[in-house]
Amino acid sequence: MSFLTHCPECYKSFKSRTTLRKHYTFKHNSPQHQSLALDFVDKDGKAATIPTSETFPTEKLPGYYQWLAGLVESINESLHPMFPGKWITLNMWQVKPEYFCKLAADMNALPDNIRDTSHKKRPFYRKSTRRISYKVFDISLVQGALSKQDIVELKPQLLFSSGNDIINRPQSQRGNISQLLAAAKARAFVRRTEQSVANETPSNKCAILVKEPEGRISREFELIWWPKLYTLSGLGKLDVRYYLEKIAL
């Protein structure tokens, strides 16, 4: 069962903030749709309970930063040329609700859709449980939230040699995607022996792609919160979903 939200202008119903954003932009020509405070209600008009961020205790910050560093390290490790370019979902179990609320608040993430659905991944089998999706379309917000800790540096894009070794280069030397694609086409018919040493010449680029939707194509950074899987411990499950772009150079 999906909860519905409504357009504040014409009160038309929508299942997600994303579809409401499109409607609000094209029908009402307003740029304020992204920050609208929306309620999600069920078929009986009852509002869904949405996790809210409170003042985070200073004494709990070290534990939060350690947990956040683990998330950043997991994201960095997923950027590997042996993995295909596709949607990636990191499953994080036993997450404290206050950790999730702080992460969502630091990303300025708002609920995109709420529904009661099944969960069939071990160790929890539920015919119906609450699923809350938060979507972010600005990579700078993601980087800002994940860089609150200084244990592990987030690497949203990496260059790899043919031996799958990471190539560290200054940002100014990497170029944008268009330049990298042009360079790849220029080298398409050059024999391997005529190219530079493998450890100095990148052969693959892996990057997290986050941007505003273009038609039906969506490239968001998504936080999926499952608040009711754990019934005794008060913990939750967090799925972190993003698109891994892979380019052969």
Short mmCIF file of C-alpha atoms in Angstrom, two decimals:
data_model
loop_
_atom_site.label_atom_id
_atom_site.label_comp_id
_atom_site.label_asym_id
_atom_site.label_seq_id
_atom_site.Cartn_x
_atom_site.Cartn_y
_atom_site.Cartn_z
CA MET A 1 0.00 0.00 0.00
CA SER A 2 1.39 3.38 -1.04
CA PHE A 3 0.82 6.55 0.91
CA LEU A 4 -0.23 9.57 -1.13
CA THR A 5 0.84 13.17 -1.06
CA HIS A 6 -1.01 16.06 -2.65
CA CYS A 7 -0.26 19.14 -4.68
CA PRO A 8 -0.81 22.20 -2.45
CA GLU A 9 -2.18 24.14 -5.43
CA CYS A 10 -4.72 21.78 -7.04
CA TYR A 11 -4.71 18.94 -4.47
CA LYS A 12 -4.03 16.27 -7.07
CA SER A 13 -2.69 13.03 -5.53
CA PHE A 14 0.78 11.61 -6.15
CA LYS A 15 2.67 8.58 -4.85
CA SER A 16 6.03 10.33 -4.69
CA ARG A 17 7.66 13.71 -4.26
CA THR A 18 9.49 13.18 -7.57
CA THR A 19 6.28 12.97 -9.61
CA LEU A 20 4.85 15.89 -7.66
CA ARG A 21 7.97 17.92 -8.50
CA LYS A 22 7.40 17.36 -12.22
CA HIS A 23 3.72 18.27 -11.90
CA TYR A 24 4.46 21.38 -9.83
CA THR A 25 7.10 22.57 -12.29
CA PHE A 26 5.12 22.12 -15.50
CA LYS A 27 1.59 22.81 -14.26
CA HIS A 28 2.22 25.57 -11.73
CA ASN A 29 5.59 26.86 -12.94
CA SER A 30 7.02 27.15 -9.44
CA PRO A 31 10.65 26.47 -8.41
CA GLN A 32 9.74 26.00 -4.73
CA HIS A 33 8.53 22.42 -5.14
CA GLN A 34 11.77 20.89 -3.85
CA SER A 35 11.42 22.25 -0.32
CA LEU A 36 7.68 21.75 0.12
CA ALA A 37 6.66 20.29 3.47
CA LEU A 38 4.50 17.37 2.41
CA ASP A 39 2.29 14.97 4.31
CA PHE A 40 1.86 11.38 3.17
CA VAL A 41 -1.53 9.89 4.03
CA ASP A 42 -3.11 6.46 3.64
CA LYS A 43 -6.47 5.69 2.05
CA ASP A 44 -8.23 6.66 5.28
CA GLY A 45 -6.49 10.04 5.43
CA LYS A 46 -4.19 9.09 8.30
CA ALA A 47 -0.74 10.66 8.04
CA ALA A 48 2.33 8.42 8.01
CA THR A 49 4.85 8.78 10.81
CA ILE A 50 8.06 10.24 9.38
CA PRO A 51 11.40 10.06 11.25
CA THR A 52 12.50 13.49 12.40
CA SER A 53 15.97 14.74 13.25
CA GLU A 54 16.53 16.09 16.74
CA THR A 55 19.60 17.71 18.28
CA PHE A 56 22.27 15.04 18.10
CA PRO A 57 24.06 14.54 21.45
CA THR A 58 27.72 15.51 21.29
CA GLU A 59 28.78 12.43 23.24
CA LYS A 60 27.31 10.19 20.52
CA LEU A 61 29.20 11.82 17.64
CA PRO A 62 32.29 9.53 17.81
CA GLY A 63 30.08 6.46 17.39
CA TYR A 64 28.18 8.09 14.55
CA TYR A 65 31.39 9.12 12.77
CA GLN A 66 32.73 5.57 13.05
CA TRP A 67 29.52 4.20 11.53
CA LEU A 68 29.59 6.88 8.82
CA ALA A 69 33.19 5.99 7.98
CA GLY A 70 32.11 2.39 7.42
CA LEU A 71 29.44 3.57 4.99
CA VAL A 72 31.93 5.74 3.09
CA GLU A 73 34.43 2.88 2.89
CA SER A 74 31.72 0.59 1.50
CA ILE A 75 30.83 3.15 -1.17
CA ASN A 76 34.49 3.60 -2.14
CA GLU A 77 35.00 -0.16 -2.44
CA SER A 78 32.01 -0.47 -4.78
CA LEU A 79 33.81 1.71 -7.35
CA HIS A 80 35.85 -1.04 -8.95
CA PRO A 81 36.24 -1.83 -12.67
CA MET A 82 35.44 -5.50 -12.06
CA PHE A 83 31.92 -4.49 -11.06
CA PRO A 84 29.49 -3.66 -13.90
CA GLY A 85 28.08 -0.18 -14.28
CA LYS A 86 24.59 -0.42 -12.81
CA TRP A 87 22.46 0.45 -9.79
CA ILE A 88 24.19 -0.48 -6.54
CA THR A 89 22.39 -1.17 -3.27
CA LEU A 90 24.31 -1.36 0.00
CA ASN A 91 22.37 -3.13 2.77
CA MET A 92 23.17 -1.80 6.23
CA TRP A 93 21.64 -3.74 9.10
CA GLN A 94 21.19 -2.84 12.76
CA VAL A 95 21.26 0.91 12.18
CA LYS A 96 20.35 3.22 15.04
CA PRO A 97 17.40 5.48 14.09
CA GLU A 98 19.25 8.58 15.28
CA TYR A 99 22.13 7.75 12.91
CA PHE A 100 19.77 7.57 9.96
CA CYS A 101 17.95 10.77 10.94
CA LYS A 102 21.23 12.69 11.20
CA LEU A 103 22.46 11.36 7.85
CA ALA A 104 19.20 12.31 6.11
CA ALA A 105 19.21 15.75 7.75
CA ASP A 106 22.84 16.40 6.76
CA MET A 107 21.95 15.52 3.15
CA ASN A 108 18.88 17.75 3.31
CA ALA A 109 16.97 14.67 2.15
CA LEU A 110 13.17 14.67 2.32
CA PRO A 111 10.82 11.67 2.06
CA ASP A 112 10.11 10.87 -1.59
CA ASN A 113 7.65 8.01 -1.15
CA ILE A 114 6.27 5.87 1.66
CA ARG A 115 4.63 2.49 1.34
CA ASP A 116 3.91 -0.71 3.18
CA THR A 117 5.46 -3.57 1.25
CA SER A 118 6.94 -7.03 1.71
CA HIS A 119 10.51 -7.73 2.83
CA LYS A 120 11.85 -11.18 1.91
CA LYS A 121 15.58 -10.88 2.44
CA ARG A 122 17.13 -12.86 5.28
CA PRO A 123 16.99 -12.65 8.21
CA PHE A 124 13.63 -10.84 8.07
CA TYR A 125 10.56 -12.12 6.28
CA ARG A 126 7.67 -9.69 6.46
CA LYS A 127 4.47 -9.77 4.44
CA SER A 128 4.07 -6.07 5.06
CA THR A 129 6.40 -3.53 6.63
CA ARG A 130 7.08 0.19 6.29
CA ARG A 131 9.51 1.41 3.61
CA ILE A 132 10.46 5.10 3.41
CA SER A 133 12.50 6.40 0.48
CA TYR A 134 14.58 9.58 0.53
CA LYS A 135 16.12 10.83 -2.73
CA VAL A 136 18.91 13.35 -3.30
CA PHE A 137 19.75 14.70 -6.77
CA ASP A 138 22.78 16.83 -5.86
CA ILE A 139 26.13 15.06 -5.38
CA SER A 140 27.47 18.01 -3.35
CA LEU A 141 24.85 17.34 -0.65
CA VAL A 142 25.94 13.70 -0.52
CA GLN A 143 29.61 14.64 -0.28
CA GLY A 144 28.92 17.22 2.41
CA ALA A 145 27.03 14.76 4.60
CA LEU A 146 29.53 11.91 4.21
CA SER A 147 32.52 14.18 4.85
CA LYS A 148 31.35 15.08 8.36
CA GLN A 149 33.82 12.45 9.54
CA ASP A 150 37.53 12.58 8.69
CA ILE A 151 38.34 8.87 9.03
CA VAL A 152 37.68 7.87 5.40
CA GLU A 153 37.57 10.25 2.43
CA LEU A 154 34.73 9.76 -0.03
CA LYS A 155 35.97 9.15 -3.58
CA PRO A 156 33.00 9.74 -5.92
CA GLN A 157 35.12 8.87 -8.95
CA LEU A 158 38.26 6.82 -9.53
CA LEU A 159 40.57 6.12 -12.45
CA PHE A 160 42.00 2.63 -12.89
CA SER A 161 44.84 1.17 -14.92
CA SER A 162 44.47 -2.00 -16.98
CA GLY A 163 45.76 -3.90 -13.96
CA ASN A 164 42.87 -2.51 -11.87
CA ASP A 165 45.21 -0.33 -9.83
CA ILE A 166 43.92 3.05 -8.70
CA ILE A 167 45.57 5.96 -10.47
CA ASN A 168 45.82 9.08 -8.37
CA ARG A 169 45.76 12.27 -10.38
CA PRO A 170 45.08 15.89 -9.53
CA GLN A 171 41.48 16.82 -10.29
CA SER A 172 42.59 19.36 -12.90
CA GLN A 173 44.24 16.61 -14.97
CA ARG A 174 41.26 14.28 -15.05
CA GLY A 175 39.03 16.32 -17.32
CA ASN A 176 35.28 16.03 -17.64
CA ILE A 177 33.34 13.10 -19.08
CA SER A 178 33.21 14.61 -22.59
CA GLN A 179 36.99 15.01 -22.66
CA LEU A 180 37.53 11.47 -21.40
CA LEU A 181 35.18 10.03 -24.02
CA ALA A 182 36.91 12.02 -26.77
CA ALA A 183 40.29 10.72 -25.61
CA ALA A 184 38.96 7.16 -25.59
CA LYS A 185 37.72 7.48 -29.19
CA ALA A 186 41.09 8.89 -30.27
CA ARG A 187 42.86 5.84 -28.82
CA ALA A 188 40.34 3.32 -30.11
CA PHE A 189 42.53 2.18 -33.03
CA VAL A 190 45.92 2.57 -31.38
CA ARG A 191 47.74 -0.66 -30.65
CA ARG A 192 48.22 -1.48 -27.00
CA THR A 193 52.01 -1.55 -27.34
CA GLU A 194 52.01 2.05 -28.55
CA GLN A 195 50.20 3.35 -25.50
CA SER A 196 51.77 4.60 -22.31
CA VAL A 197 52.70 2.35 -19.46
CA ALA A 198 49.58 0.72 -17.98
CA ASN A 199 50.15 2.04 -14.48
CA GLU A 200 50.28 5.61 -15.80
CA THR A 201 47.47 5.48 -18.34
CA PRO A 202 43.90 5.06 -17.07
CA SER A 203 41.86 2.41 -18.82
CA ASN A 204 38.68 2.63 -16.75
CA LYS A 205 36.76 5.29 -14.90
CA CYS A 206 34.23 4.45 -12.20
CA ALA A 207 32.04 7.16 -10.72
CA ILE A 208 28.89 7.72 -8.70
CA LEU A 209 26.41 9.45 -10.98
CA VAL A 210 23.92 11.76 -9.26
CA LYS A 211 21.90 14.33 -11.18
CA GLU A 212 18.42 15.69 -11.75
CA PRO A 213 15.98 13.40 -13.62
CA GLU A 214 15.90 13.71 -17.40
CA GLY A 215 12.59 12.39 -18.64
CA ARG A 216 12.26 8.84 -17.37
CA ILE A 217 15.98 8.51 -16.64
CA SER A 218 16.69 8.96 -12.96
CA ARG A 219 20.12 9.09 -11.30
CA GLU A 220 19.49 9.82 -7.64
CA PHE A 221 21.30 8.96 -4.42
CA GLU A 222 18.63 7.14 -2.44
CA LEU A 223 18.30 6.31 1.25
CA ILE A 224 15.70 3.60 1.93
CA TRP A 225 14.75 3.31 5.57
CA TRP A 226 13.01 0.25 7.03
CA PRO A 227 11.97 1.37 10.54
CA LYS A 228 9.82 -1.60 11.61
CA LEU A 229 11.85 -4.71 10.76
CA TYR A 230 13.38 -4.91 14.23
CA THR A 231 10.52 -5.16 16.72
CA LEU A 232 12.48 -5.56 19.98
CA SER A 233 15.83 -3.77 19.64
CA GLY A 234 14.53 -0.49 18.20
CA LEU A 235 17.02 -0.64 15.32
CA GLY A 236 16.35 -0.25 11.60
CA LYS A 237 17.68 -1.28 8.22
CA LEU A 238 19.14 1.22 5.76
CA ASP A 239 19.56 0.56 2.04
CA VAL A 240 21.84 3.02 0.22
CA ARG A 241 21.18 3.00 -3.52
CA TYR A 242 23.07 4.85 -6.26
CA TYR A 243 24.15 4.44 -9.87
CA LEU A 244 27.68 3.31 -10.66
CA GLU A 245 28.88 4.70 -13.98
CA LYS A 246 31.69 2.79 -15.66
CA ILE A 247 33.58 4.10 -18.70
CA ALA A 248 36.28 2.23 -20.59
CA LEU A 249 38.95 4.73 -21.65
#
